[in-house]
Each structure stands twice: as C-alpha cells, then as structure tokens.
mmCIF file of N, CA and C in Angstrom:
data_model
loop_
_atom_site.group_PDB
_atom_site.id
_atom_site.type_symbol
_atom_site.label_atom_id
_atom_site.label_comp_id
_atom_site.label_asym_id
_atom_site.label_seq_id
_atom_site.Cartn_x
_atom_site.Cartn_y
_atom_site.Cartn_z
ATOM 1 N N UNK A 1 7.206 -13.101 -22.847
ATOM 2 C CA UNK A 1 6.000 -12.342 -22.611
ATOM 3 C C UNK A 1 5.909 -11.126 -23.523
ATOM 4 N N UNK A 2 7.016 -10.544 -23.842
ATOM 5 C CA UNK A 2 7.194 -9.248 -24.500
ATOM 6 C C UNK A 2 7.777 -9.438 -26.097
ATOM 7 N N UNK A 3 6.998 -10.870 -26.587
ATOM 8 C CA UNK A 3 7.841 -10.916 -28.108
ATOM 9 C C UNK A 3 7.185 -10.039 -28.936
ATOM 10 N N UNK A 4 5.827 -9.679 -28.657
ATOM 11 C CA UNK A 4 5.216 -8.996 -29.932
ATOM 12 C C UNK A 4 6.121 -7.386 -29.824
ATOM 13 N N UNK A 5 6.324 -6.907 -28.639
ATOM 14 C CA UNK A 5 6.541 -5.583 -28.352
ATOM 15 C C UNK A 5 8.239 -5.556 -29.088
ATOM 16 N N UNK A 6 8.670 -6.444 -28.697
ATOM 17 C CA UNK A 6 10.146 -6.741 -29.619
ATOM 18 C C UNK A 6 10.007 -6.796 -31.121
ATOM 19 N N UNK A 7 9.569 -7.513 -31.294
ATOM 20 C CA UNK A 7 9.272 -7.591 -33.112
ATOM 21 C C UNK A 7 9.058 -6.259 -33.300
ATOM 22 N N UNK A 8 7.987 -5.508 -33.152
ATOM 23 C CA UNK A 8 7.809 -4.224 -33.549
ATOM 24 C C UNK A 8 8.920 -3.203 -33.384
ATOM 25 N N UNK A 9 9.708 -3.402 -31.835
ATOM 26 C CA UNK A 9 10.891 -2.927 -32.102
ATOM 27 C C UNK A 9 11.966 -2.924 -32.901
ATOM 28 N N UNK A 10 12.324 -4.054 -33.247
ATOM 29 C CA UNK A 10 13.143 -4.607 -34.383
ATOM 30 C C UNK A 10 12.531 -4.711 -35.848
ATOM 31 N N UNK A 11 11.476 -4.405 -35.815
ATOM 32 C CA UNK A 11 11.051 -4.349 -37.239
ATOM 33 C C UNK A 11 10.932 -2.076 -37.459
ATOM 34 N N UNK A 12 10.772 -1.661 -36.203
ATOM 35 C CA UNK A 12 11.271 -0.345 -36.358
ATOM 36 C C UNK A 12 12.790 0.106 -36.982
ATOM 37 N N UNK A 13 13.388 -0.555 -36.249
ATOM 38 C CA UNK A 13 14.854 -0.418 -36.473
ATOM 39 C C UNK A 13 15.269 -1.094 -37.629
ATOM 40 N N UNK A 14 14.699 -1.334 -38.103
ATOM 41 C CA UNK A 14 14.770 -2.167 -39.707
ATOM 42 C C UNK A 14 14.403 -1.250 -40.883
ATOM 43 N N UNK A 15 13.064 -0.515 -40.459
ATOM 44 C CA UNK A 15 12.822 0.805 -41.105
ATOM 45 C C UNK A 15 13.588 1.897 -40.716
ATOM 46 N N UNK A 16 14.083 2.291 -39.831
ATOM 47 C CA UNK A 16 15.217 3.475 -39.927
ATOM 48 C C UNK A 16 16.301 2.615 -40.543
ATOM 49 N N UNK A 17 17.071 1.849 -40.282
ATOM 50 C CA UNK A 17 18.337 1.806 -41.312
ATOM 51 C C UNK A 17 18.158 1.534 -43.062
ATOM 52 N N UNK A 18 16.902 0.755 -43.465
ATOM 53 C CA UNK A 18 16.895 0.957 -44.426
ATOM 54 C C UNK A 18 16.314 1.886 -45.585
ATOM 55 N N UNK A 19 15.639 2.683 -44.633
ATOM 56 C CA UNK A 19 15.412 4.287 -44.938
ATOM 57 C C UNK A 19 16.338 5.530 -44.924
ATOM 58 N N UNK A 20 17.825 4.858 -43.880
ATOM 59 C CA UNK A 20 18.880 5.910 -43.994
ATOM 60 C C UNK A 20 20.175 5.394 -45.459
ATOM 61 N N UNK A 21 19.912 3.742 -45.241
ATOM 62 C CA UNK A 21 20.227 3.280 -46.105
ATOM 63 C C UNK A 21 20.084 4.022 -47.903
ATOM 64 N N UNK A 22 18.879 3.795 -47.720
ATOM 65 C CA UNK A 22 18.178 4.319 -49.008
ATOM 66 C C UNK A 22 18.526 6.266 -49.243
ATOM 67 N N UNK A 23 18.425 6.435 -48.021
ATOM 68 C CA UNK A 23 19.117 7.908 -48.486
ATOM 69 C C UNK A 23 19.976 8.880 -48.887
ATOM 70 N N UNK A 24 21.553 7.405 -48.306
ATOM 71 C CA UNK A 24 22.940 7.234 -48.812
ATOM 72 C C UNK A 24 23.035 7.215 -50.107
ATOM 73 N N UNK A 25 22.277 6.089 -50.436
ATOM 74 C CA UNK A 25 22.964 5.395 -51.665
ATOM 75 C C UNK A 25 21.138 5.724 -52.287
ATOM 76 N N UNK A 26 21.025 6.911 -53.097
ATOM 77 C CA UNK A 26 19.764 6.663 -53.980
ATOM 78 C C UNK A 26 19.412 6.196 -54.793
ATOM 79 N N UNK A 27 20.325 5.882 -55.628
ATOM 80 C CA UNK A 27 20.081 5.582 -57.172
ATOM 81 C C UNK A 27 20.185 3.369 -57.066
ATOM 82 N N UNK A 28 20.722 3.289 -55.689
ATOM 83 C CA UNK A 28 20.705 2.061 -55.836
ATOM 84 C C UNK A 28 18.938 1.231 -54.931
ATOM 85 N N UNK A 29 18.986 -0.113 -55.813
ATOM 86 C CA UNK A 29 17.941 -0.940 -55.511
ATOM 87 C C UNK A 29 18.188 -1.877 -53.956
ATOM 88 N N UNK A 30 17.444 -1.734 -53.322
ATOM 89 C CA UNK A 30 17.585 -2.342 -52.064
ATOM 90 C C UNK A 30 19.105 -1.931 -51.573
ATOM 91 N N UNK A 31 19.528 -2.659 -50.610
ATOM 92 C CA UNK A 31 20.621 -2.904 -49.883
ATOM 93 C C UNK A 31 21.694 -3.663 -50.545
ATOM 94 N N UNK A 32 23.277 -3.440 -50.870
ATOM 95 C CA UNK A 32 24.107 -3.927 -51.485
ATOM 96 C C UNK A 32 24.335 -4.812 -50.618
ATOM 97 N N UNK A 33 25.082 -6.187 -51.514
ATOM 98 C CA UNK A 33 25.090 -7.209 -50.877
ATOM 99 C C UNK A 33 26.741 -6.973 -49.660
ATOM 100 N N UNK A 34 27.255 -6.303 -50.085
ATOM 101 C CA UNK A 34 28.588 -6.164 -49.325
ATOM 102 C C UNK A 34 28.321 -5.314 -48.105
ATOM 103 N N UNK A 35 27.257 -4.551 -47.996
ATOM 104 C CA UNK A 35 26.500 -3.481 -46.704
ATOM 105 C C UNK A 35 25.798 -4.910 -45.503
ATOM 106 N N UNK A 36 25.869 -6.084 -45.928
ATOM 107 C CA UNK A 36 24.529 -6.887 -44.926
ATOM 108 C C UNK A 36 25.095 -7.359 -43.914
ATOM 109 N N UNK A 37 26.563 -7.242 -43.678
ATOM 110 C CA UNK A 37 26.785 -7.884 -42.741
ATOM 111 C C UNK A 37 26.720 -6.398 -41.554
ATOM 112 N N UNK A 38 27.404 -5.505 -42.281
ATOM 113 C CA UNK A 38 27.689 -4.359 -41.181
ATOM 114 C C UNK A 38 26.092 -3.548 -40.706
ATOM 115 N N UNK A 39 25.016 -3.762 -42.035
ATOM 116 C CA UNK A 39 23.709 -3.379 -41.529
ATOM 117 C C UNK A 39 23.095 -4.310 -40.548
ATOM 118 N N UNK A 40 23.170 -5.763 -40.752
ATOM 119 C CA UNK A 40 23.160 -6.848 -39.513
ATOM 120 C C UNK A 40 23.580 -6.648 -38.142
ATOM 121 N N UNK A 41 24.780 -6.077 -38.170
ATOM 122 C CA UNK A 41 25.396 -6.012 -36.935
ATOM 123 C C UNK A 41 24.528 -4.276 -36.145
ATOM 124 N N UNK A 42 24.516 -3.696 -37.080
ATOM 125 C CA UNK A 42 23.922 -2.387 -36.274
ATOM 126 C C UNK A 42 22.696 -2.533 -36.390
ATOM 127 N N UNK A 43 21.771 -3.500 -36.927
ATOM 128 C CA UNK A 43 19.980 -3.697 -36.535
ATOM 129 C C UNK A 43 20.193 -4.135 -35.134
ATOM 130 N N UNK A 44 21.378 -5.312 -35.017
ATOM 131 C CA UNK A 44 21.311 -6.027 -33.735
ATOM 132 C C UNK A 44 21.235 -4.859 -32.219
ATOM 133 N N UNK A 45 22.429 -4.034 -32.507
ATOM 134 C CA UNK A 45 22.711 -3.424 -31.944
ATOM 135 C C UNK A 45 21.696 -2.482 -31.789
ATOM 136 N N UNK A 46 21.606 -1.959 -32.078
ATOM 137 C CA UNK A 46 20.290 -0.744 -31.916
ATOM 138 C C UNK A 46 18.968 -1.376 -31.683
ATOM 139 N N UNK A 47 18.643 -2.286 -32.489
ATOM 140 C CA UNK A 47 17.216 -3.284 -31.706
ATOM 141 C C UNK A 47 17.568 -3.471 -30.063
ATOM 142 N N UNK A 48 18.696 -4.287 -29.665
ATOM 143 C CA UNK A 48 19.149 -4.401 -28.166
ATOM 144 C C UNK A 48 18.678 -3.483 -27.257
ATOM 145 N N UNK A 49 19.816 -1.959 -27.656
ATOM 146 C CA UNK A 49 19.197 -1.013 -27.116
ATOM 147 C C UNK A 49 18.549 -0.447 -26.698
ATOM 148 N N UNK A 50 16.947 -0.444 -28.150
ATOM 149 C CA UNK A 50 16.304 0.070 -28.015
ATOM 150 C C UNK A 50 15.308 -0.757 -26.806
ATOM 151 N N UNK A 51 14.981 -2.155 -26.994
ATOM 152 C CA UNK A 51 14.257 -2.875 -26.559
ATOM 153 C C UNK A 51 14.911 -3.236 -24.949
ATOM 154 N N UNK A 52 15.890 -2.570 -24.375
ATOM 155 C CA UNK A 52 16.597 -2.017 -22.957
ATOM 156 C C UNK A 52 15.783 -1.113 -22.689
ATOM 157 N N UNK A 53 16.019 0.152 -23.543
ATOM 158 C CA UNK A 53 15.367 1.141 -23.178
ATOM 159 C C UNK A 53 13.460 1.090 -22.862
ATOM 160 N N UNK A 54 12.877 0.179 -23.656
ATOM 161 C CA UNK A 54 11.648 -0.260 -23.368
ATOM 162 C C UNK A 54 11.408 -0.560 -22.014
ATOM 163 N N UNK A 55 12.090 -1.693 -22.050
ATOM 164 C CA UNK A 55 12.272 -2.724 -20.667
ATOM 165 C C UNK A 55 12.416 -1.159 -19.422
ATOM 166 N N UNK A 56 13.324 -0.826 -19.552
ATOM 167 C CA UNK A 56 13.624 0.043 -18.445
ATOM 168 C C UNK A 56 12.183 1.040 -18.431
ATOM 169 N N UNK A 57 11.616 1.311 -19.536
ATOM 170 C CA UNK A 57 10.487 2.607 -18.705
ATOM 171 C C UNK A 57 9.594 1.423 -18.312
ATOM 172 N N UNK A 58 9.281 0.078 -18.613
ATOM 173 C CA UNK A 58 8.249 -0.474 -18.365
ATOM 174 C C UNK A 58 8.181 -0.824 -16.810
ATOM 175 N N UNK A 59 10.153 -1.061 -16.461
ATOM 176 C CA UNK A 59 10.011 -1.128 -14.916
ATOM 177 C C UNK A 59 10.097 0.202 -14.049
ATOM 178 N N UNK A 60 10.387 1.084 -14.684
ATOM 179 C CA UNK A 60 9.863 2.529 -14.354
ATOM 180 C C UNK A 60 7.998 2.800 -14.546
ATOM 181 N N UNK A 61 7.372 2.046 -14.713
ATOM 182 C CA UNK A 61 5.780 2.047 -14.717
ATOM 183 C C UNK A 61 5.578 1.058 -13.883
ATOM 184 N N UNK A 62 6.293 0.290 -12.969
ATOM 185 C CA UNK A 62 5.442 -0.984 -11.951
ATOM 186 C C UNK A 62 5.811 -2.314 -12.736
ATOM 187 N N UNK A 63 6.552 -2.539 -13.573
ATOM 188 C CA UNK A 63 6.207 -3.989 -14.516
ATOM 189 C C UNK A 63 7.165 -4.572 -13.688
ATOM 190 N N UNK A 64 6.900 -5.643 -13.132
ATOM 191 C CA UNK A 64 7.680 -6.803 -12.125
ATOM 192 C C UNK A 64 8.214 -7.892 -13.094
ATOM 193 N N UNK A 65 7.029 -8.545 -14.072
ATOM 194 C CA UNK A 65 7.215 -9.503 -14.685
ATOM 195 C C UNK A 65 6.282 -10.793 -14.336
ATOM 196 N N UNK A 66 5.473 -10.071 -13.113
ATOM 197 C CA UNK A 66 3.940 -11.347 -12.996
ATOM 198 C C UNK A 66 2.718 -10.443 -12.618
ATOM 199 N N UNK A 67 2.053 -11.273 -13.089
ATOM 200 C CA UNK A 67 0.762 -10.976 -12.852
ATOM 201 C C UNK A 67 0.202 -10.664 -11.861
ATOM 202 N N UNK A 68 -0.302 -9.617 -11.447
ATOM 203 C CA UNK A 68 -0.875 -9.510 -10.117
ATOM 204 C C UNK A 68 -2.079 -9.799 -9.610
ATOM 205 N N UNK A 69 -2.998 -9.759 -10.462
ATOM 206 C CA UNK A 69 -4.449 -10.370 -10.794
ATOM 207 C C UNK A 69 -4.600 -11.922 -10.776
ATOM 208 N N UNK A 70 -3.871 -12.575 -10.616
ATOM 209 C CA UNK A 70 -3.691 -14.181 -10.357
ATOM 210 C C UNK A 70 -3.472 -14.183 -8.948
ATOM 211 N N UNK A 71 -2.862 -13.164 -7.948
ATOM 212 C CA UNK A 71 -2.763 -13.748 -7.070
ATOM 213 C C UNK A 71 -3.733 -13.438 -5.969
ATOM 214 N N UNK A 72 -4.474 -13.124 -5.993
ATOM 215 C CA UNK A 72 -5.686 -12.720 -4.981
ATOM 216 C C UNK A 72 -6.840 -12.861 -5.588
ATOM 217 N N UNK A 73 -7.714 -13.667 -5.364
ATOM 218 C CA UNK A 73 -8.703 -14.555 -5.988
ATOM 219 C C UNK A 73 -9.718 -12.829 -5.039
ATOM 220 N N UNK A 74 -10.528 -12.638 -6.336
ATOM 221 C CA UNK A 74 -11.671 -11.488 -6.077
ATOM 222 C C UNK A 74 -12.958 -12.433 -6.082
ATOM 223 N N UNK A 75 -13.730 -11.896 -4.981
ATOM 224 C CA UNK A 75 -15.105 -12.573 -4.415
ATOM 225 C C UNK A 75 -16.000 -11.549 -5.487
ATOM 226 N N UNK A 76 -17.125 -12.422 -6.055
ATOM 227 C CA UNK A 76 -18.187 -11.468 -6.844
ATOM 228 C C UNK A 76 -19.366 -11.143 -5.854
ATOM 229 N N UNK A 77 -19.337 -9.855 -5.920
ATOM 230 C CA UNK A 77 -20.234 -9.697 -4.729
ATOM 231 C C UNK A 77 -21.792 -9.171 -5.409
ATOM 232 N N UNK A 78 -22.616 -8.691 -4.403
ATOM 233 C CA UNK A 78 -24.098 -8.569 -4.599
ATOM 234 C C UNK A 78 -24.702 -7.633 -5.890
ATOM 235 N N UNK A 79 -23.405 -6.302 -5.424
ATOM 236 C CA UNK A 79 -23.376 -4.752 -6.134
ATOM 237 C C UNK A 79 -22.617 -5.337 -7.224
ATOM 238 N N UNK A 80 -22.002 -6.466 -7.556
ATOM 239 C CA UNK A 80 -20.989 -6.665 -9.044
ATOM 240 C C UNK A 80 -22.297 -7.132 -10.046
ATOM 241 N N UNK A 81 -23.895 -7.997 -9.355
ATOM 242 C CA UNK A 81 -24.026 -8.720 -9.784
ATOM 243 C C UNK A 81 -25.436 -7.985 -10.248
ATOM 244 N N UNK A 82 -25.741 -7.085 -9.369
ATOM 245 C CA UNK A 82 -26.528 -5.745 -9.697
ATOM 246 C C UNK A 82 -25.951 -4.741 -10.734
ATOM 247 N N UNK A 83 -24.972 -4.496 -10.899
ATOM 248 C CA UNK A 83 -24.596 -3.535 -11.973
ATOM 249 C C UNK A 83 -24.493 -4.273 -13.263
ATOM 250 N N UNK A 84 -24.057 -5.246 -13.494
ATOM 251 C CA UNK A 84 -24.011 -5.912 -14.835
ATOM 252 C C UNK A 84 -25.865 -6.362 -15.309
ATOM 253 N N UNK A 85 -26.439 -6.459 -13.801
ATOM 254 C CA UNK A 85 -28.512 -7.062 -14.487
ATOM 255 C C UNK A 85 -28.546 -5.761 -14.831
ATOM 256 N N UNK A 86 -28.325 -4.494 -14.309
ATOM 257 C CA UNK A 86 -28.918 -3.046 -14.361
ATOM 258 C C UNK A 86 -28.338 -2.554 -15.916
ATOM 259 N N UNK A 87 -27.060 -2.483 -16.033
ATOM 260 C CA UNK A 87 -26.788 -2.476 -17.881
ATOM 261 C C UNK A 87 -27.090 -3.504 -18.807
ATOM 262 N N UNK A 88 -27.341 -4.629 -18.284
ATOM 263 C CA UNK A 88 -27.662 -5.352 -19.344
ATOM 264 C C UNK A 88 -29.613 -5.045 -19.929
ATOM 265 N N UNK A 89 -30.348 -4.658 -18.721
ATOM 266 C CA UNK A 89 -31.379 -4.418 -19.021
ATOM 267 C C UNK A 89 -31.689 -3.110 -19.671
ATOM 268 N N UNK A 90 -30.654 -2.227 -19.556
ATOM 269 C CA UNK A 90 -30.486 -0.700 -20.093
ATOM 270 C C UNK A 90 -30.090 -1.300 -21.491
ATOM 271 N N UNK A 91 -29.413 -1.558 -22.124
ATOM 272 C CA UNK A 91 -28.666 -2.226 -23.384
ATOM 273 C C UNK A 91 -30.278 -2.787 -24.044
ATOM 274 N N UNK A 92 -30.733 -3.641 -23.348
ATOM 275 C CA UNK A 92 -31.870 -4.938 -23.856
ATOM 276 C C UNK A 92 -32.994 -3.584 -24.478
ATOM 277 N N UNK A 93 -33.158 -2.830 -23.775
ATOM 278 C CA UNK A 93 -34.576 -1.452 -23.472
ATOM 279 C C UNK A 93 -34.198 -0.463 -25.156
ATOM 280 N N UNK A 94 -32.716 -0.641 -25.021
ATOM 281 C CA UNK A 94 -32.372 0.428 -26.056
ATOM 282 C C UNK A 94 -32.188 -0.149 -27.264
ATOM 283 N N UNK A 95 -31.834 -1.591 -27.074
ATOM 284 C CA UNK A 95 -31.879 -2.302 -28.521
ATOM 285 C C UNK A 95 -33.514 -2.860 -29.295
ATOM 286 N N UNK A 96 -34.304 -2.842 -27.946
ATOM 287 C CA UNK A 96 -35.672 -3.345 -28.560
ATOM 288 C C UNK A 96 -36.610 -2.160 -28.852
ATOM 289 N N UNK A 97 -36.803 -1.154 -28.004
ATOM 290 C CA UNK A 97 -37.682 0.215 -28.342
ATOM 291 C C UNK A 97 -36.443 1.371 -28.455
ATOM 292 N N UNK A 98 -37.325 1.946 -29.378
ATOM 293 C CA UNK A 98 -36.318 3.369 -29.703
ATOM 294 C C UNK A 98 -36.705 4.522 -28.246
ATOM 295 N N UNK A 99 -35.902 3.963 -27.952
ATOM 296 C CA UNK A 99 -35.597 5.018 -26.143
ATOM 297 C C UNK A 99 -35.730 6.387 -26.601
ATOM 298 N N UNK A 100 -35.084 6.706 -27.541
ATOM 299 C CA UNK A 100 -34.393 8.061 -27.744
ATOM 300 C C UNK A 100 -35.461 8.913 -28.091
ATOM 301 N N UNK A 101 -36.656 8.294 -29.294
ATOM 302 C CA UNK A 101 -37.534 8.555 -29.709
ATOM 303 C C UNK A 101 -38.464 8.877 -28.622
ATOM 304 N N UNK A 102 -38.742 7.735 -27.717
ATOM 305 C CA UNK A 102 -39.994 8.240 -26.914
ATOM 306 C C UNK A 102 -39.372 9.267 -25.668
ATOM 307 N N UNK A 103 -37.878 9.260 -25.603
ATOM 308 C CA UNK A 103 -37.879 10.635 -24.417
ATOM 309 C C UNK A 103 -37.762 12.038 -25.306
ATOM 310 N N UNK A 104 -37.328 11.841 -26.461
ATOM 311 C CA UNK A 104 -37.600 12.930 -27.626
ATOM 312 C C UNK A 104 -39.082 13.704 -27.619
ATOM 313 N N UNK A 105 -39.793 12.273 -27.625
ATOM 314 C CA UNK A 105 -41.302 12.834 -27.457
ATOM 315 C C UNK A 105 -41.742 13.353 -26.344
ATOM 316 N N UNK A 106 -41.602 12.990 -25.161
ATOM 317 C CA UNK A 106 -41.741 13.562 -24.022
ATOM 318 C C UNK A 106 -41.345 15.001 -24.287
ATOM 319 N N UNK A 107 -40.341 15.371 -24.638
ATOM 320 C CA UNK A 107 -40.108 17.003 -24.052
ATOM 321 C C UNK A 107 -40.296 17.802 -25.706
ATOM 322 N N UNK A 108 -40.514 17.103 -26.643
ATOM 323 C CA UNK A 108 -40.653 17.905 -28.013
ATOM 324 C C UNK A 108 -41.793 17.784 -27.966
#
C-alpha cells in the first residue's frame, strides 16, 4: 500500500549519501567502485529506518492499515442531492453570464 511513500524514502536516502559521498571525496566522478558495497549496505540501513520511523508516526495519526470508508455503506440523502443541483447551477450561471459584471453593475 505504501510503495510510492517508500521509493521516495529510499530515493531520499540515496540523495544524502551520495551528496555526503560527493563531499568526501570532491575531485572524484560518481561513487568509487570499491565504496558500493559499504554505500549499499548503509542506503539499506538507513532507508529501513527511516521508512520505521514513517510507519510509526503514521500509526501515531490513526493508520490501522484498512480502509474505513469501505466499511459502512453511506445512504445519499435529499440535502446531498440538493447541494451538488445548487453548485452545479451556481458554476452553470457563472460560466454562461458574466455574474461578476452584472452585480458590479448593480452597486457601481
């Protein structure tokens, strides 16, 4: 459920090490090939982490892991079906006559 929010995590943690990377070693091009295993092992590690630490405020905000909106089927009632005719005819009024213009005129 949470792969996009991971990727971004791990593609964060990809930009800090190879931005601290790059700050070590300046004069060199990308990442040395003898650095990839030990930069591998600490993306892993710190992606983990970080994406714990996610997890944990998300179940510190209510996140269970289902949907709650699936389980109680909502009735559309009279006032749901009145407020959507009442903006849609407000929307229709303002896209076909210039509203703005004729209450402009009224008080100018």
């Amino acid at each position: 459920m949470l792969t996009y929010r991971y990727i971004t995590v791990l593609l964060e943690e990809v930009n800090r090490i190879t931005q601290a990377y790059a700050l070590r070693a300046p004069n060199q091009k990308g990442v040395h090939f003898r650095a990839w295993g030990s930069l591998a092992g600490q993306l892993l590690m710190r992606s983990v982490d970080r994406a714990n630490e996610v997890y944990e405020s998300m179940l510190l905000r209510g996140y269970r892991g289902d949907y709650q909106y699936m389980k109680d089927r909502i009735a559309v009632r009279w006032q749901d079906l009145a407020y959507l005719v009442f903006w849609l005819i407000i929307f229709v009024l303002f896209r076909r006559y210039p509203v703005i213009w004729i209450v402009g005129g009224l008080f100018g």
